[in-house]
Structures are given as structure tokens and as C-alpha cells.
PDB file of C-alpha atoms and ligand atoms in Angstrom:
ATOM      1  CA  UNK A 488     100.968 108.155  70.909  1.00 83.00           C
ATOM      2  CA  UNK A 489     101.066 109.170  67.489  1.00 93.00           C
ATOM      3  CA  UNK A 490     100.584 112.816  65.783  1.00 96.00           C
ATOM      4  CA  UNK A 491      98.495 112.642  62.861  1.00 97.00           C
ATOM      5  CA  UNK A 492      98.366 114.075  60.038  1.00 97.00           C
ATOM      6  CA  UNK A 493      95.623 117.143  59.537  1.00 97.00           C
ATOM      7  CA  UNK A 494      93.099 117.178  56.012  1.00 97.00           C
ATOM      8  CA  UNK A 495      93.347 120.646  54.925  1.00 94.00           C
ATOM      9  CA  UNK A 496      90.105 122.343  53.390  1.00 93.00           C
ATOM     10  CA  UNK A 497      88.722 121.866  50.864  1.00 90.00           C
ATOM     11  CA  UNK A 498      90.171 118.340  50.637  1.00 95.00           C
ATOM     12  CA  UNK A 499      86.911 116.325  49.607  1.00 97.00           C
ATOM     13  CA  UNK A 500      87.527 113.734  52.972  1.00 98.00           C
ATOM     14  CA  UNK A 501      86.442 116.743  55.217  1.00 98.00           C
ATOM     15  CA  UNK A 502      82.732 116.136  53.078  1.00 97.00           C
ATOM     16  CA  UNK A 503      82.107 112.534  54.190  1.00 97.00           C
ATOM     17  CA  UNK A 504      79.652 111.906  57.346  1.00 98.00           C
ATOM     18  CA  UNK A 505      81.416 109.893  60.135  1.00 98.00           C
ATOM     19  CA  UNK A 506      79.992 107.070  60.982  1.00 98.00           C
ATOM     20  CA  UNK A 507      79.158 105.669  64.811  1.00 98.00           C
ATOM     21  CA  UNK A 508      81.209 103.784  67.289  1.00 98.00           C
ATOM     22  CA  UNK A 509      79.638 100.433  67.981  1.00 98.00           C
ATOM     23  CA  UNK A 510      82.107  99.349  70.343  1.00 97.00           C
ATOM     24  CA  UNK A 511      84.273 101.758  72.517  1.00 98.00           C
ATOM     25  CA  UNK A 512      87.851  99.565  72.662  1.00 98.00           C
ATOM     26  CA  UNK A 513      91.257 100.089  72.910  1.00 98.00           C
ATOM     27  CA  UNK A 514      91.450 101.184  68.946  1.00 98.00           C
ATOM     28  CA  UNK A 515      89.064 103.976  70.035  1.00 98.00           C
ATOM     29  CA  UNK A 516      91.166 104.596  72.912  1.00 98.00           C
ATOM     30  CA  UNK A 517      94.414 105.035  70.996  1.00 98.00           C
ATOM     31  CA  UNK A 518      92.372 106.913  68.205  1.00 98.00           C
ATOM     32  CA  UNK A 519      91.141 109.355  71.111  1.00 98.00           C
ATOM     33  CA  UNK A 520      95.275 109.512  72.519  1.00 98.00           C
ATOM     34  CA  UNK A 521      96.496 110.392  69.052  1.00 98.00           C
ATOM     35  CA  UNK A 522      93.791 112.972  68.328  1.00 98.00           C
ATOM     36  CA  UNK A 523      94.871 114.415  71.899  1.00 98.00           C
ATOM     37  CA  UNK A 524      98.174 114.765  70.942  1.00 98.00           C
ATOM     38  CA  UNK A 525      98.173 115.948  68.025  1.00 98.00           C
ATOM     39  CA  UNK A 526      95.570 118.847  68.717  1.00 97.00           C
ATOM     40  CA  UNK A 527      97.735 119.790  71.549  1.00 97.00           C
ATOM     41  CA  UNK A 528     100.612 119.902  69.272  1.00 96.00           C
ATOM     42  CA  UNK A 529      98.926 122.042  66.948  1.00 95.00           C
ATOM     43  CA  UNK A 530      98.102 123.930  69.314  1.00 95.00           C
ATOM     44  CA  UNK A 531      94.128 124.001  69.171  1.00 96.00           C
ATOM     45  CA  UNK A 532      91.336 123.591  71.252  1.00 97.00           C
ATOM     46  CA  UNK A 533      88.973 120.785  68.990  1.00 98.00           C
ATOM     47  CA  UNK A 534      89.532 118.106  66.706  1.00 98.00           C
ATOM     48  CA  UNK A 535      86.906 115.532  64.816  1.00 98.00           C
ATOM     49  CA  UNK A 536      87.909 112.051  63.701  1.00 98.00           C
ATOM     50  CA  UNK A 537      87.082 113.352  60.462  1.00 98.00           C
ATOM     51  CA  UNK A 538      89.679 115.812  60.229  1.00 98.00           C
ATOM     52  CA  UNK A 539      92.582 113.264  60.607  1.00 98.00           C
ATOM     53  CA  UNK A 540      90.757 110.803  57.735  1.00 98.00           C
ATOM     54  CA  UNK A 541      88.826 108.477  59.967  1.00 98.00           C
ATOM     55  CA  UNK A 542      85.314 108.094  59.602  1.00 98.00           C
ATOM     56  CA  UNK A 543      84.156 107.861  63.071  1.00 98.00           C
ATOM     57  CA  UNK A 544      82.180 110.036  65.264  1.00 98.00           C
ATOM     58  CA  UNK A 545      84.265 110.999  68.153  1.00 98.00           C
ATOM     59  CA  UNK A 546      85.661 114.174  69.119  1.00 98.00           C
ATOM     60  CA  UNK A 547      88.632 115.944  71.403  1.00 98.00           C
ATOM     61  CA  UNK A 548      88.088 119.288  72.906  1.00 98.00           C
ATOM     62  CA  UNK A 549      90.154 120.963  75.506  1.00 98.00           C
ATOM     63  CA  UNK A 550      89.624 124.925  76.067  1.00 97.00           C
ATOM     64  CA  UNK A 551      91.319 125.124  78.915  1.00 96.00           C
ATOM     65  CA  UNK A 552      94.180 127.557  78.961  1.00 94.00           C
ATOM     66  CA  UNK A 553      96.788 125.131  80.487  1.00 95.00           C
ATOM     67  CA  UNK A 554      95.864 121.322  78.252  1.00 94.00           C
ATOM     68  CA  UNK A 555      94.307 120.431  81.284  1.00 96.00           C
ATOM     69  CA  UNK A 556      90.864 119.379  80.895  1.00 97.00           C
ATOM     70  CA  UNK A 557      90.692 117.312  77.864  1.00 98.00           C
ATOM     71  CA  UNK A 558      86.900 116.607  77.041  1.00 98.00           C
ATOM     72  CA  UNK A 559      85.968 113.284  74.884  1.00 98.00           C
ATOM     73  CA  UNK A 560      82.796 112.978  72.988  1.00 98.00           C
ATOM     74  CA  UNK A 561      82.349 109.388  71.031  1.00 98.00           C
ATOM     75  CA  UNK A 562      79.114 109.865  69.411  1.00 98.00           C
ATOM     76  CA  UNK A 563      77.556 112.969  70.608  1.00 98.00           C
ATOM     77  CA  UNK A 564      74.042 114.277  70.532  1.00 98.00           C
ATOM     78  CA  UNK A 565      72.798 117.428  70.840  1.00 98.00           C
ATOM     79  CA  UNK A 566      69.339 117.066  72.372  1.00 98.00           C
ATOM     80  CA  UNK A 567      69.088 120.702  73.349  1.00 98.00           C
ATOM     81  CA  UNK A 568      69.970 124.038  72.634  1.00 98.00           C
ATOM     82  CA  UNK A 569      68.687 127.748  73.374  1.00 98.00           C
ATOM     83  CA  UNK A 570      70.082 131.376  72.609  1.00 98.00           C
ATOM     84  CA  UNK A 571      72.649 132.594  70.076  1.00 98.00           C
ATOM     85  CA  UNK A 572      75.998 133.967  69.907  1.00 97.00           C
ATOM     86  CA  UNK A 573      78.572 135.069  67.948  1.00 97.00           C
ATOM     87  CA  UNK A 574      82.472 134.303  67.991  1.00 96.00           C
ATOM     88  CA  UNK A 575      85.472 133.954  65.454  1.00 96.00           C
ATOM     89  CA  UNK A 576      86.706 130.663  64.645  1.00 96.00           C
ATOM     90  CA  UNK A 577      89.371 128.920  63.723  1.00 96.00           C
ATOM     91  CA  UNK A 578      89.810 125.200  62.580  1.00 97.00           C
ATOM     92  CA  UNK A 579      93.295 123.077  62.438  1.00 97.00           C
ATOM     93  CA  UNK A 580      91.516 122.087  58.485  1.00 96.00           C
ATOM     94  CA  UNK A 581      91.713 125.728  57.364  1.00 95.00           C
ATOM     95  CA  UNK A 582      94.602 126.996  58.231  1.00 92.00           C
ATOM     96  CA  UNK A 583      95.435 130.643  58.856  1.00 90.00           C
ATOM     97  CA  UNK A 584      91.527 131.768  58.403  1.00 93.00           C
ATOM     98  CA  UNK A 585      89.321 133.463  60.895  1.00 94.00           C
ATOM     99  CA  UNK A 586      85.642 134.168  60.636  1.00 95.00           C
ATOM    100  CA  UNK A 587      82.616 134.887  62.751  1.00 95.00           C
ATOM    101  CA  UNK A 588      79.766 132.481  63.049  1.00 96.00           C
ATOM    102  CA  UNK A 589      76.583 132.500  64.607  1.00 96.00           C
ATOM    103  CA  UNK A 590      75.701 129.406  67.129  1.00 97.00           C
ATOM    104  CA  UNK A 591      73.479 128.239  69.776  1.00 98.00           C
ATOM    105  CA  UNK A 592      74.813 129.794  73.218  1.00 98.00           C
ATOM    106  CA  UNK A 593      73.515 127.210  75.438  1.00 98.00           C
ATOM    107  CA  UNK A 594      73.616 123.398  74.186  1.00 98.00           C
ATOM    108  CA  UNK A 595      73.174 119.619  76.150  1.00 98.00           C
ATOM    109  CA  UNK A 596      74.887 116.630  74.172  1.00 98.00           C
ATOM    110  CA  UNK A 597      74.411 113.215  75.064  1.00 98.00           C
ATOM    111  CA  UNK A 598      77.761 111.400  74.247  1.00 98.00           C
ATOM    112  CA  UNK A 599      80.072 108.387  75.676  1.00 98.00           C
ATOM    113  CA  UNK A 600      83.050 108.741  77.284  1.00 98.00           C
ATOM    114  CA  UNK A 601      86.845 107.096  76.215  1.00 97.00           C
ATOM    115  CA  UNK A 602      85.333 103.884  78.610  1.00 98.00           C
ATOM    116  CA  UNK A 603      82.121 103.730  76.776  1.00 98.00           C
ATOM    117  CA  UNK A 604      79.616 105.065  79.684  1.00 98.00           C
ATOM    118  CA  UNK A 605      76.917 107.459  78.431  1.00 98.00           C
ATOM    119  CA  UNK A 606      77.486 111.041  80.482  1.00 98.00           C
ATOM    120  CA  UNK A 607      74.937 114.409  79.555  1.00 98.00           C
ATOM    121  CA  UNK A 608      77.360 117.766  79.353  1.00 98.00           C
ATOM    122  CA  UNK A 609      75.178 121.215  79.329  1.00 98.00           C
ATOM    123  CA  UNK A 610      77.685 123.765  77.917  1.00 98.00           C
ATOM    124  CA  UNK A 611      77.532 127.180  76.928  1.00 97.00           C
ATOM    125  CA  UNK A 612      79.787 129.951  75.703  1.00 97.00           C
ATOM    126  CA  UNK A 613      82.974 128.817  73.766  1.00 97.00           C
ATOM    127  CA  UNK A 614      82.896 124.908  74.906  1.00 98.00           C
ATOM    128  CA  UNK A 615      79.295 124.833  73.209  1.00 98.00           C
ATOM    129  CA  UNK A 616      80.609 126.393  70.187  1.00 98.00           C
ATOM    130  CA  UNK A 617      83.893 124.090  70.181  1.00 98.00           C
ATOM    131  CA  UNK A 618      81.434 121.207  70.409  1.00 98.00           C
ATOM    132  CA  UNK A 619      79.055 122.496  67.854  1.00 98.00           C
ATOM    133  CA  UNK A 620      82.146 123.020  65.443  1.00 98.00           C
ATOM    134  CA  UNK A 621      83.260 119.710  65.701  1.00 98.00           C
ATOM    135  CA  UNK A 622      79.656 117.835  65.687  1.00 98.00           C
ATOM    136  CA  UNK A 623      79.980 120.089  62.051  1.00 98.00           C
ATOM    137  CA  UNK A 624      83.111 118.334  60.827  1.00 98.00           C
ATOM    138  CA  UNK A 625      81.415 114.877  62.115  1.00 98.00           C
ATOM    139  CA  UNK A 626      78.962 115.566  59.257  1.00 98.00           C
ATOM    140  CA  UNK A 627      81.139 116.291  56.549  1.00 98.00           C
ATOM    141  CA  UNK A 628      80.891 120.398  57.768  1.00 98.00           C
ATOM    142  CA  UNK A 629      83.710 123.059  58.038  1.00 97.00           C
ATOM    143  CA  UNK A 630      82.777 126.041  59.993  1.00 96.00           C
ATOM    144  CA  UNK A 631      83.496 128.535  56.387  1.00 95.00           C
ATOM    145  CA  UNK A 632      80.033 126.843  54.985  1.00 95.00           C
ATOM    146  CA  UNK A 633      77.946 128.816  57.982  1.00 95.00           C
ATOM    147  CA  UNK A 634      79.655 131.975  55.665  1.00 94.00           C
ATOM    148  CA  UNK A 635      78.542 133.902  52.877  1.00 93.00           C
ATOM    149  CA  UNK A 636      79.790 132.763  49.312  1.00 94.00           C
ATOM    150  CA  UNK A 637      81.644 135.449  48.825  1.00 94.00           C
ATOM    151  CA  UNK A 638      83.382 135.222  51.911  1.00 92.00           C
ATOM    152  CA  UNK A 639      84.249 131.427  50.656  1.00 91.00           C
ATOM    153  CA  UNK A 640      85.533 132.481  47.761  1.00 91.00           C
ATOM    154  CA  UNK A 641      87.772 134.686  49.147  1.00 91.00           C
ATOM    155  CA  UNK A 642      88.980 132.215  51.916  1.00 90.00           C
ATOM    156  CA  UNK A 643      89.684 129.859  48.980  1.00 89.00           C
ATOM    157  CA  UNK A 644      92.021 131.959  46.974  1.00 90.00           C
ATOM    158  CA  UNK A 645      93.710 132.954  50.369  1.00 89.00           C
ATOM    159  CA  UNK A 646      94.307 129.248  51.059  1.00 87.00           C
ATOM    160  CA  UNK A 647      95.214 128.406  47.669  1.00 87.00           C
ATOM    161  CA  UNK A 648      98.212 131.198  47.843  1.00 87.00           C
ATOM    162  CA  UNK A 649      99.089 130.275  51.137  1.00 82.00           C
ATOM    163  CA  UNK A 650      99.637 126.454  49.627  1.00 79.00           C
ATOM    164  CA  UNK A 651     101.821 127.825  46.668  1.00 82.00           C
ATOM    165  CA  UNK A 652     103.900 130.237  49.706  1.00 79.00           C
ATOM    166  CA  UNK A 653     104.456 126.716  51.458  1.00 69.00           C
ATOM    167  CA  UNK A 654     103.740 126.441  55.138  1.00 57.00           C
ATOM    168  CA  UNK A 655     103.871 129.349  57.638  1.00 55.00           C
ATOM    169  CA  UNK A 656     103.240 129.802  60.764  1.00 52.00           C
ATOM    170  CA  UNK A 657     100.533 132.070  61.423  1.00 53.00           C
ATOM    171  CA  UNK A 658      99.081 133.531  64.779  1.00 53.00           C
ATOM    172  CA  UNK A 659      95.600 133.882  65.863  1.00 58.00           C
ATOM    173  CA  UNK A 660      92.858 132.981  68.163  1.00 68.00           C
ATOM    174  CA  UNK A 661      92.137 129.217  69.034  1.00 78.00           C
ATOM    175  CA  UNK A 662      91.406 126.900  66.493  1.00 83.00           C
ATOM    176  CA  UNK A 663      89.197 123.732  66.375  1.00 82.00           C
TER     177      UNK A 663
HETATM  178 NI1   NI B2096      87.566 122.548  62.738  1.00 57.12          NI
END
């Protein structure tokens, strides 16, 4: 297994729309076992293909408290959803930045599995807005467009200082 390396907003490769896996094989296997890794590394609790530069539509979620229940999601529908709620994210692309968004509560998503069989998940609470966050980055989303302007202005010119301070660790809630 391999960490990967992380696009960081507003890098212009988070924009492009992932595109779907004809055939789930052993590349989409290993691509699935590096994403794993490298979002446990992190630490966070999500990661898109997208946000390690490959234009595919699979996912890696895991918000379990332990790294125990590691959930994979190679093209994923959602084909229903119902209520709302609101909860601060994070995202391994924009580092350091918290913000509350507003999402479906309740979702289903259609999706195959890392051995290519077609499963239905209903998921609510933060798993549905983990998956919702990713299915985002999938098409060429980050979760600071669902805020104001404003608000993305200011995250910009936080990032942007951060850059020129060089890397720092910095602590928070889970990020996706
Ligand atoms: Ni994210």
C-alpha cells in the first residue's frame, strides 16, 4: 500500500468530474487500499478518487471511532434522500478549515463494492453527510462552495497564509 499524495483547494484538479468504473479489478482494488491508507494516515473519515488526482468515481469512508469499518463506494448513486441537517466539516483538500453545511439527513446510494457486486446502503446522520461530501468532490465539488462568498473569500486568504507559514498541524473535528 501506498500513501498518496492529497490536492489541496483550490488546486483546479479538485474541479474535474470523475468519471465511472467500467470494470472493478485489481487496479481499483489497490486504488481503494491506497486511498484507505492514506485517509487513515491523515487521520480523516472520507476520501474521493478525485482528491488524490484520479478521475474515477469511487470513494473511502470510515467514521468509526477505532478504523474499523471501512465503507467502499465505486460509483455511487443517491436515489433517495429526505430531511435536513446541519454539521461542521472538514475535508483532507482544505486543510485547517471548518464550516457548517446544510445536507440531506436521511440518504440511500446505490453503489458497488471493492468486488464489483451492486449493494443499497440507507444512511443517515454523519455517514450520510460523509457520503454526500464525497459524492461532492466526485463532481468536481468541495464542501466551502455550499458557503457564502464571503465566507470563501475569507477561507481563501486563510489558506493562502497558512501555505506561505508552511505546514502545521492543526486540530479539529473529522475531516473528509
Ligand atoms: Ni473532502
Amino acid at each position: 500500500m501506498a500513501i498518496l499524495n492529497v490536492l489541496t483547494y483550490p488546486d483546479p484538479r479538485l474541479r474535474r468530474c470523475a468519471e465511472a468504473v467500467k470494470v472493478v479489478d485489481d487496479d481499483t482494488r489497490k486504488l481503494i487500499d491506497d486511498m484507505a491508507e492514506t485517509m487513515y494516515t491523515a487521520p480523516g473519515i472520507g476520501l474521493a478518487a478525485i482528491q488524490v488526482d484520479v478521475r474515477k468515481r469511487v470513494i473511502v469512508i470510515d467514521v468509526s471511532e477505532d478504523q474499523s469499518a471501512l465503507n467502499v463506494f465505486i460509483n455511487p448513486v443517491i436515489t433517495a434522500s429526505s430531511g435536513e441537517q446541519e454539521r461542521e466539516e472538514g475535508c483532507l483538500s482544505v486543510p485547517g478549515i471548518y464550516a457548517t453545511v446544510k445536507r440531506a439527513e436521511s440518504i440511500v446510494v446505490n453503489a458497488l463494492d471493492r468486488s464489483g457486486s451492486e449493494f443499497i446502503l440507507e444512511a443517515n446522520g454523519v455517514l450520510a453527510v460523509c457520503i454526500q461530501h464525497e459524492i461532492d468532490h466526485l463532481n468536481g465539488k468541495v464542501f466551502v462552495d455550499h458557503l457564502s462568498r464571503i465566507k470563501r473569500d475569507r477561507i481563501r486568504k486563510k489558506l493562502s497564509k497558512q501555505e506561505r507559514r508552511g505546514s502545521e498541524t492543526l486540530a479539529g473535528s473529522a475531516v473528509a
